[in-house]
Coordinates of C-alpha atoms and ligand atoms in Angstrom, one line a residue:
M1 CA 50.9 -29.9 3.0
T2 CA 50.8 -30.5 6.5
T3 CA 54.0 -31.0 8.2
K4 CA 54.3 -33.3 11.3
T5 CA 55.5 -31.5 14.0
I6 CA 57.1 -33.2 17.1
F7 CA 54.0 -33.1 18.9
S8 CA 52.1 -34.9 16.3
Q9 CA 54.7 -37.4 16.4
I10 CA 54.3 -37.6 20.4
L11 CA 50.4 -38.0 19.9
E12 CA 51.0 -40.8 18.0
G13 CA 53.6 -42.7 20.1
E14 CA 56.7 -42.2 17.6
I15 CA 58.3 -40.2 20.4
P16 CA 58.3 -40.9 24.0
C17 CA 57.0 -38.3 26.6
N18 CA 56.9 -37.9 30.2
E19 CA 53.0 -38.0 30.4
V20 CA 51.0 -36.6 33.0
Y21 CA 47.5 -36.5 32.1
S22 CA 45.4 -37.9 28.8
D23 CA 41.8 -38.0 27.6
E24 CA 40.1 -38.1 24.5
Y25 CA 40.7 -34.6 23.5
C26 CA 44.5 -33.4 24.8
L27 CA 47.6 -35.1 26.2
A28 CA 49.5 -33.3 28.7
F29 CA 53.3 -34.0 29.4
R30 CA 56.3 -32.7 31.1
D31 CA 58.7 -30.2 28.9
I32 CA 61.8 -31.4 27.7
E33 CA 63.6 -28.0 28.8
P34 CA 61.6 -27.0 31.7
Q35 CA 61.5 -23.2 32.4
A36 CA 60.3 -23.9 36.1
P37 CA 59.9 -26.6 38.7
V38 CA 56.3 -27.5 37.2
H39 CA 56.7 -27.0 33.3
I40 CA 53.8 -29.0 31.4
L41 CA 52.7 -28.8 28.1
I42 CA 49.0 -29.5 27.4
I43 CA 48.1 -30.0 23.5
P44 CA 44.8 -30.7 21.7
R45 CA 44.9 -33.9 19.7
K46 CA 43.4 -32.1 16.8
P47 CA 46.1 -30.8 15.0
I48 CA 45.7 -27.2 15.3
A49 CA 48.7 -25.2 14.1
S50 CA 48.6 -22.3 16.3
L51 CA 45.9 -20.1 18.1
I52 CA 45.4 -17.9 15.3
E53 CA 44.0 -21.2 13.3
A54 CA 41.4 -22.0 15.7
E55 CA 38.0 -21.4 14.9
E56 CA 34.6 -21.3 16.4
K57 CA 34.1 -24.9 16.3
D58 CA 37.3 -25.2 18.5
T59 CA 35.5 -23.3 21.2
D60 CA 34.7 -26.5 23.5
L61 CA 38.1 -27.9 22.9
L62 CA 39.9 -24.3 23.9
G63 CA 38.0 -24.3 26.9
H64 CA 38.8 -28.0 27.8
L65 CA 42.4 -27.2 27.4
L66 CA 42.2 -24.4 30.1
L67 CA 40.2 -26.5 32.5
V68 CA 42.9 -29.6 31.9
A69 CA 45.3 -27.0 32.7
A70 CA 43.9 -26.1 36.0
K71 CA 43.4 -30.0 37.1
V72 CA 47.1 -30.8 36.3
A73 CA 48.2 -27.8 38.4
K74 CA 46.0 -29.2 41.1
Q75 CA 47.6 -32.8 40.6
E76 CA 50.9 -31.3 40.6
H77 CA 50.0 -29.6 44.2
L78 CA 50.3 -25.9 42.7
S79 CA 48.2 -23.3 44.6
S80 CA 49.2 -20.6 41.4
W81 CA 50.6 -21.0 38.3
R82 CA 50.8 -19.3 34.9
T83 CA 49.4 -20.6 31.3
I84 CA 50.7 -19.4 28.3
I85 CA 50.0 -19.6 24.8
N86 CA 52.6 -18.4 22.6
T87 CA 51.4 -17.6 18.9
G88 CA 53.5 -16.9 16.0
S89 CA 57.3 -17.1 15.9
E90 CA 58.1 -13.6 17.3
A91 CA 56.1 -14.5 20.1
G92 CA 58.5 -17.7 20.9
Q93 CA 56.1 -20.1 19.0
T94 CA 58.5 -22.9 18.0
V95 CA 56.5 -26.1 17.6
F96 CA 53.5 -25.6 15.1
H97 CA 51.0 -27.7 16.9
L98 CA 48.9 -25.5 19.5
H99 CA 50.0 -26.1 22.9
L100 CA 49.5 -24.4 26.4
H101 CA 52.5 -24.2 28.9
L102 CA 51.5 -24.4 32.5
L103 CA 54.2 -23.1 34.5
G104 CA 55.0 -23.1 38.4
G105 CA 56.6 -24.1 41.4
R106 CA 58.7 -20.6 41.7
S107 CA 58.0 -17.2 42.0
L108 CA 57.1 -15.9 38.3
Q109 CA 58.3 -12.4 36.9
W110 CA 56.0 -10.0 35.1
P111 CA 56.1 -9.0 32.4
P112 CA 57.6 -12.0 30.6
G113 CA 60.3 -10.9 28.2
Ligands
AMP201 P1 56.9 -23.1 22.2 O1 58.3 -22.1 22.1 O2 55.8 -22.0 22.7 O3 56.6 -23.4 20.5 O4 57.1 -24.3 23.1 C1 57.5 -25.6 22.6 C2 58.0 -26.2 23.6 O5 57.9 -27.5 23.7 C3 59.3 -25.6 24.5 O6 59.1 -25.4 25.5 C4 60.2 -27.2 24.2 O7 61.2 -27.2 25.1 C5 59.1 -28.1 24.3 N1 59.5 -29.4 23.4 C6 60.1 -29.5 22.3 N2 60.1 -30.8 21.9 C7 59.8 -31.3 23.1 C8 59.5 -32.7 23.4 N3 60.2 -33.7 22.4 N4 59.1 -33.2 24.6 C9 58.6 -32.1 25.6 N5 58.6 -30.8 25.1 C10 59.1 -30.5 24.1

């Protein structure tokens, strides 16, 4: 059984989002609990639960998500930023629809917690 995630509800327009970019393959919107002045999520329209479930046939899609992250970062006037994909609950993944975090607008510490 596939459980509908909050992100598939956003994709289907059942829940509103603060959209910043959209195309045939993905949607980008502002995180509801931003951890930086710019905190945007980029999600594929295809419901891949987690990076661990991505397959060879998703290669182009995964590359596209990264390029969209860069496009959105430039749209947000960022010259440096961080992209993060949390995979699995121990890594902090809470929504099981693959998503890429784009964080910027402040100086970011390394390593993350
Ligand atoms: P992760 O912890 O990597 O699974 O990230 C999930 C992210 O989704 C968190 O940063 C949440 O703040 C964010 N989030 C959850 N619900 C919403 C929502 N309805 N709109 C925007 N962002 C959300």
